[in-house]
């Protein structure tokens, strides 16, 4: 009854060295808004998706299958409302360390028989990284606390000793809230700047900034102010999925595609940002075609969320002194 999940190819970028020639092991990063169970069943109104396709006892295996097909080293999720009973224990058994931060007033709590608040989760593979620090952030907008959160972790790569900062967030949804999203982005960028700044012992002078990966459902098209702020921040971030386009400059046409009573919505809202001068993207998971997604769009019997997973392999660029 459930058709197979759509097949997606890993697209290697032309500059990427073949895996056997790479001296820097790549780090696989996955970004995914998995659709909170309570919102999918009780709030979203996906009129072309039968409620039966959203049954948690089956849908959870489609989510896990998607994750385990690609076996990311770093996994960033939004809309997680089954952390403690599902993802934490299962991912822990598979060798991952997890961290969860609930939204302060999750809309899931308005749904009858909810499973608790939804929030962001960040997992990393314990065999590859050790944890240096974790920050749980409640995002502010113009100094006022909002209902959106972020997790930021500083990790050390066990093989190379190199440090990497990883962040996951889910910004305010809906049209009309562009200015709030922008302010939340500004607040997150400010925190990230502080966290990634490495200062020389005892002094206040920034010696170097840690490489950074920021994954999120930004709820913002590339034309929005918050996107521009991330693109032009002093952190030197760029969006990985642009590299899938033929000119390398264009975001994909969609990362989410759904049909609600208000109509069809096909948009690019999800991103993997990375520090351009310190990290290099080696490959990206392509997006399913319109035919693969199907006429009823997402979610469906064959894909468990209205957002598509994003996945890329990144590696550390050689530091200048190592090239000499
Ligand atoms: P958001 O506006 O950010 O959206 C919350 C969720 O709704 C997101 O996961 C979003 O998914 C989804 N969503 C987006 N568009 C639609 C749509 N058209 N129809 C249905 N769902 C949609 O919510 P906030 O975090 O700002 O929280 C607002 C809600 O939280 C309120 O509606 C209320 O229910 C609750 N709340 C309760 C409070 C209390 O005192 N109990 C206080 C404050 C809020 P996606 O990101 O995938 O688009
Ligand atoms: Ca949603």
mmCIF file of C-alpha atoms and ligand atoms in Angstrom:
data_model
loop_
_atom_site.group_PDB
_atom_site.id
_atom_site.type_symbol
_atom_site.label_atom_id
_atom_site.label_comp_id
_atom_site.label_asym_id
_atom_site.label_seq_id
_atom_site.Cartn_x
_atom_site.Cartn_y
_atom_site.Cartn_z
ATOM 1 C CA UNK A 1 0.000 0.000 0.000
ATOM 2 C CA UNK A 2 2.871 2.383 0.720
ATOM 3 C CA UNK A 3 4.952 3.070 -2.437
ATOM 4 C CA UNK A 4 8.739 3.316 -2.009
ATOM 5 C CA UNK A 5 10.265 6.616 -0.972
ATOM 6 C CA UNK A 6 11.478 8.527 -4.053
ATOM 7 C CA UNK A 7 15.024 7.664 -5.130
ATOM 8 C CA UNK A 8 17.400 10.624 -4.955
ATOM 9 C CA UNK A 9 20.959 10.796 -6.316
ATOM 10 C CA UNK A 10 24.012 12.194 -4.602
ATOM 11 C CA UNK A 11 25.401 14.803 -6.984
ATOM 12 C CA UNK A 12 29.181 15.227 -6.755
ATOM 13 C CA UNK A 13 30.452 18.702 -7.549
ATOM 14 C CA UNK A 14 33.102 18.960 -10.248
ATOM 15 C CA UNK A 15 35.842 20.243 -7.932
ATOM 16 C CA UNK A 16 35.351 17.311 -5.563
ATOM 17 C CA UNK A 17 38.236 14.858 -5.447
ATOM 18 C CA UNK A 18 37.259 11.187 -5.691
ATOM 19 C CA UNK A 19 36.629 9.811 -2.211
ATOM 20 C CA UNK A 20 39.752 7.599 -2.254
ATOM 21 C CA UNK A 21 41.986 10.615 -2.997
ATOM 22 C CA UNK A 22 40.553 12.836 -0.319
ATOM 23 C CA UNK A 23 42.876 13.457 2.567
ATOM 24 C CA UNK A 24 40.145 15.240 4.520
ATOM 25 C CA UNK A 25 37.327 12.891 5.533
ATOM 26 C CA UNK A 26 33.972 14.388 4.605
ATOM 27 C CA UNK A 27 31.249 15.213 7.102
ATOM 28 C CA UNK A 28 27.697 14.365 6.067
ATOM 29 C CA UNK A 29 25.085 16.882 7.206
ATOM 30 C CA UNK A 30 21.310 16.417 7.025
ATOM 31 C CA UNK A 31 18.697 19.146 7.507
ATOM 32 C CA UNK A 32 15.032 18.164 7.795
ATOM 33 C CA UNK A 33 11.750 19.532 9.079
ATOM 34 C CA UNK A 34 10.120 16.167 9.784
ATOM 35 C CA UNK A 35 6.574 17.559 10.386
ATOM 36 C CA UNK A 36 5.395 17.402 13.972
ATOM 37 C CA UNK A 37 2.953 14.544 14.447
ATOM 38 C CA UNK A 38 0.446 16.728 16.316
ATOM 39 C CA UNK A 39 0.568 19.482 13.665
ATOM 40 C CA UNK A 40 0.260 17.079 10.723
ATOM 41 C CA UNK A 41 -2.770 15.360 12.204
ATOM 42 C CA UNK A 42 -4.350 18.275 14.017
ATOM 43 C CA UNK A 43 -3.419 21.648 12.495
ATOM 44 C CA UNK A 44 -1.880 21.636 9.032
ATOM 45 C CA UNK A 45 -4.902 20.750 6.905
ATOM 46 C CA UNK A 46 -3.041 18.829 4.191
ATOM 47 C CA UNK A 47 -6.262 18.183 2.271
ATOM 48 C CA UNK A 48 -4.733 15.861 -0.333
ATOM 49 C CA UNK A 49 -2.981 13.648 2.221
ATOM 50 C CA UNK A 50 -5.165 10.942 3.789
ATOM 51 C CA UNK A 51 -4.979 10.986 7.603
ATOM 52 C CA UNK A 52 -4.137 7.278 7.374
ATOM 53 C CA UNK A 53 -0.832 8.174 5.668
ATOM 54 C CA UNK A 54 0.114 10.189 8.758
ATOM 55 C CA UNK A 55 -0.379 7.350 11.252
ATOM 56 C CA UNK A 56 2.636 7.746 13.560
ATOM 57 C CA UNK A 57 3.300 4.039 14.029
ATOM 58 C CA UNK A 58 4.041 3.764 10.284
ATOM 59 C CA UNK A 59 5.222 7.276 9.504
ATOM 60 C CA UNK A 60 8.011 7.104 12.075
ATOM 61 C CA UNK A 61 9.638 4.277 10.102
ATOM 62 C CA UNK A 62 9.602 6.379 6.924
ATOM 63 C CA UNK A 63 11.371 9.187 8.785
ATOM 64 C CA UNK A 64 13.914 6.770 10.252
ATOM 65 C CA UNK A 65 14.377 5.062 6.875
ATOM 66 C CA UNK A 66 15.185 8.415 5.264
ATOM 67 C CA UNK A 67 17.738 9.199 7.971
ATOM 68 C CA UNK A 68 19.320 5.733 7.951
ATOM 69 C CA UNK A 69 19.510 5.553 4.155
ATOM 70 C CA UNK A 70 22.003 8.418 4.208
ATOM 71 C CA UNK A 71 23.553 7.896 7.657
ATOM 72 C CA UNK A 72 24.474 11.553 8.302
ATOM 73 C CA UNK A 73 27.268 12.434 10.737
ATOM 74 C CA UNK A 74 25.284 15.497 11.789
ATOM 75 C CA UNK A 75 21.490 15.526 11.797
ATOM 76 C CA UNK A 76 19.461 18.712 12.300
ATOM 77 C CA UNK A 77 15.699 18.328 12.723
ATOM 78 C CA UNK A 78 12.759 20.680 13.222
ATOM 79 C CA UNK A 79 9.208 19.941 14.424
ATOM 80 C CA UNK A 80 10.341 17.048 16.608
ATOM 81 C CA UNK A 81 7.494 16.109 18.986
ATOM 82 C CA UNK A 82 8.621 12.514 19.547
ATOM 83 C CA UNK A 83 12.158 13.105 20.851
ATOM 84 C CA UNK A 84 12.117 11.333 24.203
ATOM 85 C CA UNK A 85 9.984 8.345 23.167
ATOM 86 C CA UNK A 86 11.398 7.748 19.668
ATOM 87 C CA UNK A 87 14.344 9.673 18.242
ATOM 88 C CA UNK A 88 16.491 9.973 21.355
ATOM 89 C CA UNK A 89 16.448 6.244 22.221
ATOM 90 C CA UNK A 90 16.694 4.993 18.622
ATOM 91 C CA UNK A 91 19.434 7.400 17.547
ATOM 92 C CA UNK A 92 21.322 6.779 20.759
ATOM 93 C CA UNK A 93 21.294 3.038 20.005
ATOM 94 C CA UNK A 94 22.742 3.838 16.576
ATOM 95 C CA UNK A 95 25.701 5.715 18.044
ATOM 96 C CA UNK A 96 24.426 9.285 17.997
ATOM 97 C CA UNK A 97 24.450 11.915 20.713
ATOM 98 C CA UNK A 98 21.259 13.970 20.762
ATOM 99 C CA UNK A 99 20.140 17.321 22.099
ATOM 100 C CA UNK A 100 16.590 18.689 22.063
ATOM 101 C CA UNK A 101 15.124 22.130 22.687
ATOM 102 C CA UNK A 102 11.337 22.554 22.771
ATOM 103 C CA UNK A 103 9.591 25.709 21.591
ATOM 104 C CA UNK A 104 8.382 27.682 24.639
ATOM 105 C CA UNK A 105 4.726 27.626 23.462
ATOM 106 C CA UNK A 106 4.591 24.856 20.903
ATOM 107 C CA UNK A 107 1.378 24.885 18.818
ATOM 108 C CA UNK A 108 1.380 21.083 19.264
ATOM 109 C CA UNK A 109 0.094 21.655 22.793
ATOM 110 C CA UNK A 110 -3.195 22.977 21.326
ATOM 111 C CA UNK A 111 -3.822 19.615 19.653
ATOM 112 C CA UNK A 112 -5.796 17.003 21.553
ATOM 113 C CA UNK A 113 -3.774 13.940 22.537
ATOM 114 C CA UNK A 114 -0.527 15.678 21.659
ATOM 115 C CA UNK A 115 2.813 14.113 22.518
ATOM 116 C CA UNK A 116 4.297 17.247 24.061
ATOM 117 C CA UNK A 117 5.844 20.345 22.496
ATOM 118 C CA UNK A 118 7.745 20.276 19.214
ATOM 119 C CA UNK A 119 11.234 21.656 18.947
ATOM 120 C CA UNK A 120 14.622 21.443 17.302
ATOM 121 C CA UNK A 121 16.937 18.440 17.691
ATOM 122 C CA UNK A 122 20.624 18.123 16.895
ATOM 123 C CA UNK A 123 22.344 14.736 16.636
ATOM 124 C CA UNK A 124 25.988 13.969 15.892
ATOM 125 C CA UNK A 125 27.798 10.670 15.477
ATOM 126 C CA UNK A 126 29.715 9.978 18.689
ATOM 127 C CA UNK A 127 32.460 8.038 16.901
ATOM 128 C CA UNK A 128 33.331 11.098 14.798
ATOM 129 C CA UNK A 129 32.962 14.007 17.214
ATOM 130 C CA UNK A 130 33.351 14.940 20.825
ATOM 131 C CA UNK A 131 31.272 17.711 22.346
ATOM 132 C CA UNK A 132 32.933 20.944 23.486
ATOM 133 C CA UNK A 133 29.908 23.098 24.274
ATOM 134 C CA UNK A 134 26.151 23.390 23.808
ATOM 135 C CA UNK A 135 24.047 26.553 23.719
ATOM 136 C CA UNK A 136 20.247 26.380 23.893
ATOM 137 C CA UNK A 137 18.935 29.673 22.551
ATOM 138 C CA UNK A 138 15.506 31.247 22.664
ATOM 139 C CA UNK A 139 15.536 33.668 19.754
ATOM 140 C CA UNK A 140 14.756 37.317 20.396
ATOM 141 C CA UNK A 141 13.379 39.970 18.087
ATOM 142 C CA UNK A 142 14.149 43.586 18.935
ATOM 143 C CA UNK A 143 15.120 42.488 22.466
ATOM 144 C CA UNK A 144 11.827 40.648 23.038
ATOM 145 C CA UNK A 145 11.814 36.870 23.498
ATOM 146 C CA UNK A 146 9.953 34.928 20.781
ATOM 147 C CA UNK A 147 8.506 31.435 20.417
ATOM 148 C CA UNK A 148 11.412 30.205 18.235
ATOM 149 C CA UNK A 149 14.616 28.455 19.331
ATOM 150 C CA UNK A 150 18.042 27.298 18.172
ATOM 151 C CA UNK A 151 20.645 24.791 19.355
ATOM 152 C CA UNK A 152 24.328 25.521 18.759
ATOM 153 C CA UNK A 153 27.028 22.948 19.461
ATOM 154 C CA UNK A 154 30.792 23.161 19.207
ATOM 155 C CA UNK A 155 32.220 19.796 18.172
ATOM 156 C CA UNK A 156 35.757 18.465 17.826
ATOM 157 C CA UNK A 157 36.440 16.055 14.973
ATOM 158 C CA UNK A 158 38.120 13.057 16.658
ATOM 159 C CA UNK A 159 40.225 12.152 13.595
ATOM 160 C CA UNK A 160 41.686 15.592 12.874
ATOM 161 C CA UNK A 161 41.223 17.566 16.099
ATOM 162 C CA UNK A 162 39.524 20.287 14.098
ATOM 163 C CA UNK A 163 36.603 22.155 15.616
ATOM 164 C CA UNK A 164 33.254 22.783 13.971
ATOM 165 C CA UNK A 165 30.261 24.757 15.164
ATOM 166 C CA UNK A 166 26.802 23.422 14.181
ATOM 167 C CA UNK A 167 23.453 25.162 14.631
ATOM 168 C CA UNK A 168 19.833 24.169 14.048
ATOM 169 C CA UNK A 169 16.835 26.503 14.034
ATOM 170 C CA UNK A 170 13.208 26.885 12.934
ATOM 171 C CA UNK A 171 12.116 30.474 12.349
ATOM 172 C CA UNK A 172 8.591 31.885 12.680
ATOM 173 C CA UNK A 173 6.234 30.673 9.928
ATOM 174 C CA UNK A 174 3.626 32.394 7.745
ATOM 175 C CA UNK A 175 3.471 35.435 5.501
ATOM 176 C CA UNK A 176 3.204 38.763 7.273
ATOM 177 C CA UNK A 177 5.982 37.804 9.683
ATOM 178 C CA UNK A 178 8.950 38.667 7.466
ATOM 179 C CA UNK A 179 10.235 41.344 9.826
ATOM 180 C CA UNK A 180 10.082 39.019 12.824
ATOM 181 C CA UNK A 181 12.016 36.359 10.902
ATOM 182 C CA UNK A 182 14.606 38.918 9.965
ATOM 183 C CA UNK A 183 14.993 40.029 13.576
ATOM 184 C CA UNK A 184 15.268 36.408 14.728
ATOM 185 C CA UNK A 185 17.956 35.833 12.108
ATOM 186 C CA UNK A 186 19.835 38.894 13.302
ATOM 187 C CA UNK A 187 19.702 37.617 16.878
ATOM 188 C CA UNK A 188 20.913 34.158 15.837
ATOM 189 C CA UNK A 189 23.762 35.618 13.774
ATOM 190 C CA UNK A 190 24.790 37.714 16.767
ATOM 191 C CA UNK A 191 24.900 34.630 19.035
ATOM 192 C CA UNK A 192 26.766 32.641 16.391
ATOM 193 C CA UNK A 193 29.359 35.369 16.070
ATOM 194 C CA UNK A 194 30.000 35.237 19.815
ATOM 195 C CA UNK A 195 30.110 31.432 19.941
ATOM 196 C CA UNK A 196 32.416 31.005 16.937
ATOM 197 C CA UNK A 197 34.879 33.695 18.018
ATOM 198 C CA UNK A 198 38.031 32.159 19.410
ATOM 199 C CA UNK A 199 39.936 34.549 21.568
ATOM 200 C CA UNK A 200 43.613 34.411 22.399
ATOM 201 C CA UNK A 201 44.239 33.287 25.986
ATOM 202 C CA UNK A 202 43.240 36.034 28.369
ATOM 203 C CA UNK A 203 42.969 38.664 25.651
ATOM 204 C CA UNK A 204 39.850 39.950 23.968
ATOM 205 C CA UNK A 205 41.288 39.856 20.487
ATOM 206 C CA UNK A 206 39.576 37.441 18.086
ATOM 207 C CA UNK A 207 42.259 35.184 16.640
ATOM 208 C CA UNK A 208 40.120 33.050 14.359
ATOM 209 C CA UNK A 209 36.508 32.091 13.860
ATOM 210 C CA UNK A 210 35.384 28.480 14.042
ATOM 211 C CA UNK A 211 33.934 26.998 10.843
ATOM 212 C CA UNK A 212 30.166 26.989 11.046
ATOM 213 C CA UNK A 213 27.241 25.013 9.629
ATOM 214 C CA UNK A 214 23.718 26.383 10.189
ATOM 215 C CA UNK A 215 20.764 24.170 9.251
ATOM 216 C CA UNK A 216 17.216 25.361 9.401
ATOM 217 C CA UNK A 217 13.672 25.771 8.269
ATOM 218 C CA UNK A 218 13.917 29.542 7.883
ATOM 219 C CA UNK A 219 10.313 29.820 6.646
ATOM 220 C CA UNK A 220 11.731 32.414 4.237
ATOM 221 C CA UNK A 221 12.155 32.409 0.472
ATOM 222 C CA UNK A 222 15.582 33.494 -0.815
ATOM 223 C CA UNK A 223 14.091 36.922 -1.595
ATOM 224 C CA UNK A 224 13.439 37.641 2.089
ATOM 225 C CA UNK A 225 15.460 39.933 4.280
ATOM 226 C CA UNK A 226 16.569 37.160 6.668
ATOM 227 C CA UNK A 227 18.137 35.273 3.748
ATOM 228 C CA UNK A 228 20.005 38.398 2.657
ATOM 229 C CA UNK A 229 21.233 38.917 6.226
ATOM 230 C CA UNK A 230 22.647 35.404 6.411
ATOM 231 C CA UNK A 231 24.231 35.722 2.977
ATOM 232 C CA UNK A 232 25.916 39.037 3.771
ATOM 233 C CA UNK A 233 26.862 38.561 7.426
ATOM 234 C CA UNK A 234 30.497 38.915 8.548
ATOM 235 C CA UNK A 235 30.459 35.163 9.257
ATOM 236 C CA UNK A 236 31.043 34.526 5.542
ATOM 237 C CA UNK A 237 28.209 32.045 5.096
ATOM 238 C CA UNK A 238 26.845 30.685 1.851
ATOM 239 C CA UNK A 239 23.943 28.358 1.140
ATOM 240 C CA UNK A 240 25.019 24.864 0.091
ATOM 241 C CA UNK A 241 22.070 23.993 -2.124
ATOM 242 C CA UNK A 242 22.832 26.805 -4.573
ATOM 243 C CA UNK A 243 25.657 24.557 -5.759
ATOM 244 C CA UNK A 244 23.105 22.137 -7.204
ATOM 245 C CA UNK A 245 22.092 24.731 -9.835
ATOM 246 C CA UNK A 246 23.879 25.014 -13.176
ATOM 247 C CA UNK A 247 25.162 28.523 -12.413
ATOM 248 C CA UNK A 248 25.929 27.722 -8.781
ATOM 249 C CA UNK A 249 24.042 30.867 -7.743
ATOM 250 C CA UNK A 250 20.403 29.762 -7.656
ATOM 251 C CA UNK A 251 18.508 28.112 -4.826
ATOM 252 C CA UNK A 252 16.436 25.044 -5.751
ATOM 253 C CA UNK A 253 12.827 25.687 -6.869
ATOM 254 C CA UNK A 254 11.355 24.031 -3.781
ATOM 255 C CA UNK A 255 12.203 22.416 -0.467
ATOM 256 C CA UNK A 256 8.541 22.073 0.598
ATOM 257 C CA UNK A 257 5.412 21.405 -1.460
ATOM 258 C CA UNK A 258 1.952 20.985 0.003
ATOM 259 C CA UNK A 259 -1.747 21.580 -0.582
ATOM 260 C CA UNK A 260 -3.853 23.248 2.099
ATOM 261 C CA UNK A 261 -7.426 24.602 1.883
ATOM 262 C CA UNK A 262 -5.849 27.969 1.050
ATOM 263 C CA UNK A 263 -4.150 26.434 -1.998
ATOM 264 C CA UNK A 264 -0.927 24.864 -3.215
ATOM 265 C CA UNK A 265 2.341 26.054 -1.720
ATOM 266 C CA UNK A 266 5.636 25.194 -3.399
ATOM 267 C CA UNK A 267 8.564 27.091 -1.914
ATOM 268 C CA UNK A 268 12.192 27.153 -0.842
ATOM 269 C CA UNK A 269 12.357 27.654 2.924
ATOM 270 C CA UNK A 270 15.057 25.254 4.158
ATOM 271 C CA UNK A 271 18.792 25.848 4.013
ATOM 272 C CA UNK A 272 22.211 24.506 4.944
ATOM 273 C CA UNK A 273 24.558 27.467 5.464
ATOM 274 C CA UNK A 274 28.313 26.900 5.733
ATOM 275 C CA UNK A 275 31.443 29.007 6.181
ATOM 276 C CA UNK A 276 32.603 29.449 2.630
ATOM 277 C CA UNK A 277 36.309 30.043 3.215
ATOM 278 C CA UNK A 278 36.788 27.213 5.737
ATOM 279 C CA UNK A 279 34.519 24.459 4.405
ATOM 280 C CA UNK A 280 33.886 23.009 0.991
ATOM 281 C CA UNK A 281 30.767 21.204 -0.232
ATOM 282 C CA UNK A 282 31.670 17.952 -1.976
ATOM 283 C CA UNK A 283 28.239 16.602 -2.877
ATOM 284 C CA UNK A 284 24.533 17.250 -2.391
ATOM 285 C CA UNK A 285 21.455 15.033 -2.396
ATOM 286 C CA UNK A 286 19.322 16.098 -5.349
ATOM 287 C CA UNK A 287 15.661 16.968 -4.869
ATOM 288 C CA UNK A 288 12.864 14.686 -6.070
ATOM 289 C CA UNK A 289 11.208 15.769 -9.305
ATOM 290 C CA UNK A 290 7.616 16.978 -9.498
ATOM 291 C CA UNK A 291 6.653 13.529 -10.861
ATOM 292 C CA UNK A 292 8.371 11.771 -7.968
ATOM 293 C CA UNK A 293 6.574 14.029 -5.488
ATOM 294 C CA UNK A 294 3.272 13.215 -7.153
ATOM 295 C CA UNK A 295 0.020 15.098 -7.841
ATOM 296 C CA UNK A 296 -1.097 15.190 -4.203
ATOM 297 C CA UNK A 297 2.259 16.725 -3.180
ATOM 298 C CA UNK A 298 3.539 16.239 0.409
ATOM 299 C CA UNK A 299 3.235 14.600 2.844
ATOM 300 C CA UNK A 300 2.027 11.361 1.269
ATOM 301 C CA UNK A 301 2.075 7.618 1.681
ATOM 302 C CA UNK A 302 5.577 7.587 0.215
ATOM 303 C CA UNK A 303 7.109 10.656 1.874
ATOM 304 C CA UNK A 304 6.495 11.433 5.556
ATOM 305 C CA UNK A 305 6.924 15.239 5.705
ATOM 306 C CA UNK A 306 5.827 18.284 3.739
ATOM 307 C CA UNK A 307 9.487 19.393 3.792
ATOM 308 C CA UNK A 308 12.202 17.544 1.867
ATOM 309 C CA UNK A 309 15.378 16.500 3.589
ATOM 310 C CA UNK A 310 18.525 18.361 2.525
ATOM 311 C CA UNK A 311 21.868 16.557 2.668
ATOM 312 C CA UNK A 312 25.451 17.388 1.772
ATOM 313 C CA UNK A 313 28.975 16.177 2.398
ATOM 314 C CA UNK A 314 31.355 18.910 3.493
ATOM 315 C CA UNK A 315 35.061 18.916 4.195
ATOM 316 C CA UNK A 316 37.497 21.297 5.806
ATOM 317 C CA UNK A 317 39.446 23.331 3.315
ATOM 318 C CA UNK A 318 43.181 23.161 3.799
ATOM 319 C CA UNK A 319 44.394 25.865 6.127
ATOM 320 C CA UNK A 320 46.833 28.223 4.381
ATOM 321 C CA UNK A 321 49.756 27.217 6.619
ATOM 322 C CA UNK A 322 49.198 23.558 5.758
ATOM 323 C CA UNK A 323 49.581 24.325 2.063
ATOM 324 C CA UNK A 324 53.026 25.835 2.546
HETATM 325 P P1 LIG B 1 4.361 29.493 13.686
HETATM 326 O O1 LIG B 1 3.559 30.529 12.982
HETATM 327 O O2 LIG B 1 5.824 29.611 13.585
HETATM 328 O O3 LIG B 1 3.895 28.096 13.107
HETATM 329 C C1 LIG B 1 3.838 26.954 13.915
HETATM 330 C C2 LIG B 1 3.716 25.774 13.022
HETATM 331 O O4 LIG B 1 2.611 25.894 12.137
HETATM 332 C C3 LIG B 1 4.941 25.618 12.202
HETATM 333 O O5 LIG B 1 5.494 24.374 12.512
HETATM 334 C C4 LIG B 1 4.478 25.763 10.777
HETATM 335 O O6 LIG B 1 5.093 24.843 9.916
HETATM 336 C C5 LIG B 1 3.007 25.502 10.831
HETATM 337 N N1 LIG B 1 2.269 26.250 9.800
HETATM 338 C C6 LIG B 1 2.748 27.184 8.946
HETATM 339 N N2 LIG B 1 1.777 27.656 8.141
HETATM 340 C C7 LIG B 1 0.677 27.003 8.476
HETATM 341 C C8 LIG B 1 -0.683 27.040 7.991
HETATM 342 N N3 LIG B 1 -1.043 27.859 7.003
HETATM 343 N N4 LIG B 1 -1.570 26.220 8.566
HETATM 344 C C9 LIG B 1 -1.211 25.383 9.542
HETATM 345 N N5 LIG B 1 0.048 25.313 10.061
HETATM 346 C C10 LIG B 1 0.968 26.113 9.534
HETATM 347 O O7 LIG B 1 3.866 29.357 15.180
HETATM 348 P P2 LIG B 1 4.408 30.000 16.528
HETATM 349 O O8 LIG B 1 5.575 29.281 17.014
HETATM 350 O O9 LIG B 1 4.488 31.476 16.389
HETATM 351 O O10 LIG B 1 3.229 29.649 17.476
HETATM 352 C C11 LIG B 1 1.958 30.096 17.186
HETATM 353 C C12 LIG B 1 1.011 29.095 17.709
HETATM 354 O O11 LIG B 1 1.462 28.631 18.997
HETATM 355 C C13 LIG B 1 -0.339 29.694 17.930
HETATM 356 O O12 LIG B 1 -1.150 29.426 16.808
HETATM 357 C C14 LIG B 1 -0.803 28.946 19.160
HETATM 358 O O13 LIG B 1 -1.422 27.757 18.726
HETATM 359 C C15 LIG B 1 0.429 28.575 19.890
HETATM 360 N N6 LIG B 1 0.713 29.483 20.991
HETATM 361 C C16 LIG B 1 0.173 29.219 22.206
HETATM 362 C C17 LIG B 1 0.392 30.042 23.289
HETATM 363 C C18 LIG B 1 -0.199 29.714 24.584
HETATM 364 O O14 LIG B 1 -0.248 30.540 25.455
HETATM 365 N N7 LIG B 1 -0.666 28.504 24.749
HETATM 366 C C19 LIG B 1 1.224 31.244 23.178
HETATM 367 C C20 LIG B 1 1.805 31.419 21.865
HETATM 368 C C21 LIG B 1 1.536 30.551 20.842
HETATM 369 P P3 LIG B 1 6.294 25.238 8.880
HETATM 370 O O15 LIG B 1 7.382 25.855 9.661
HETATM 371 O O16 LIG B 1 6.613 23.912 8.299
HETATM 372 O O17 LIG B 1 5.697 26.187 7.885
HETATM 373 CA CA1 LIG B 2 5.197 22.473 9.491
#
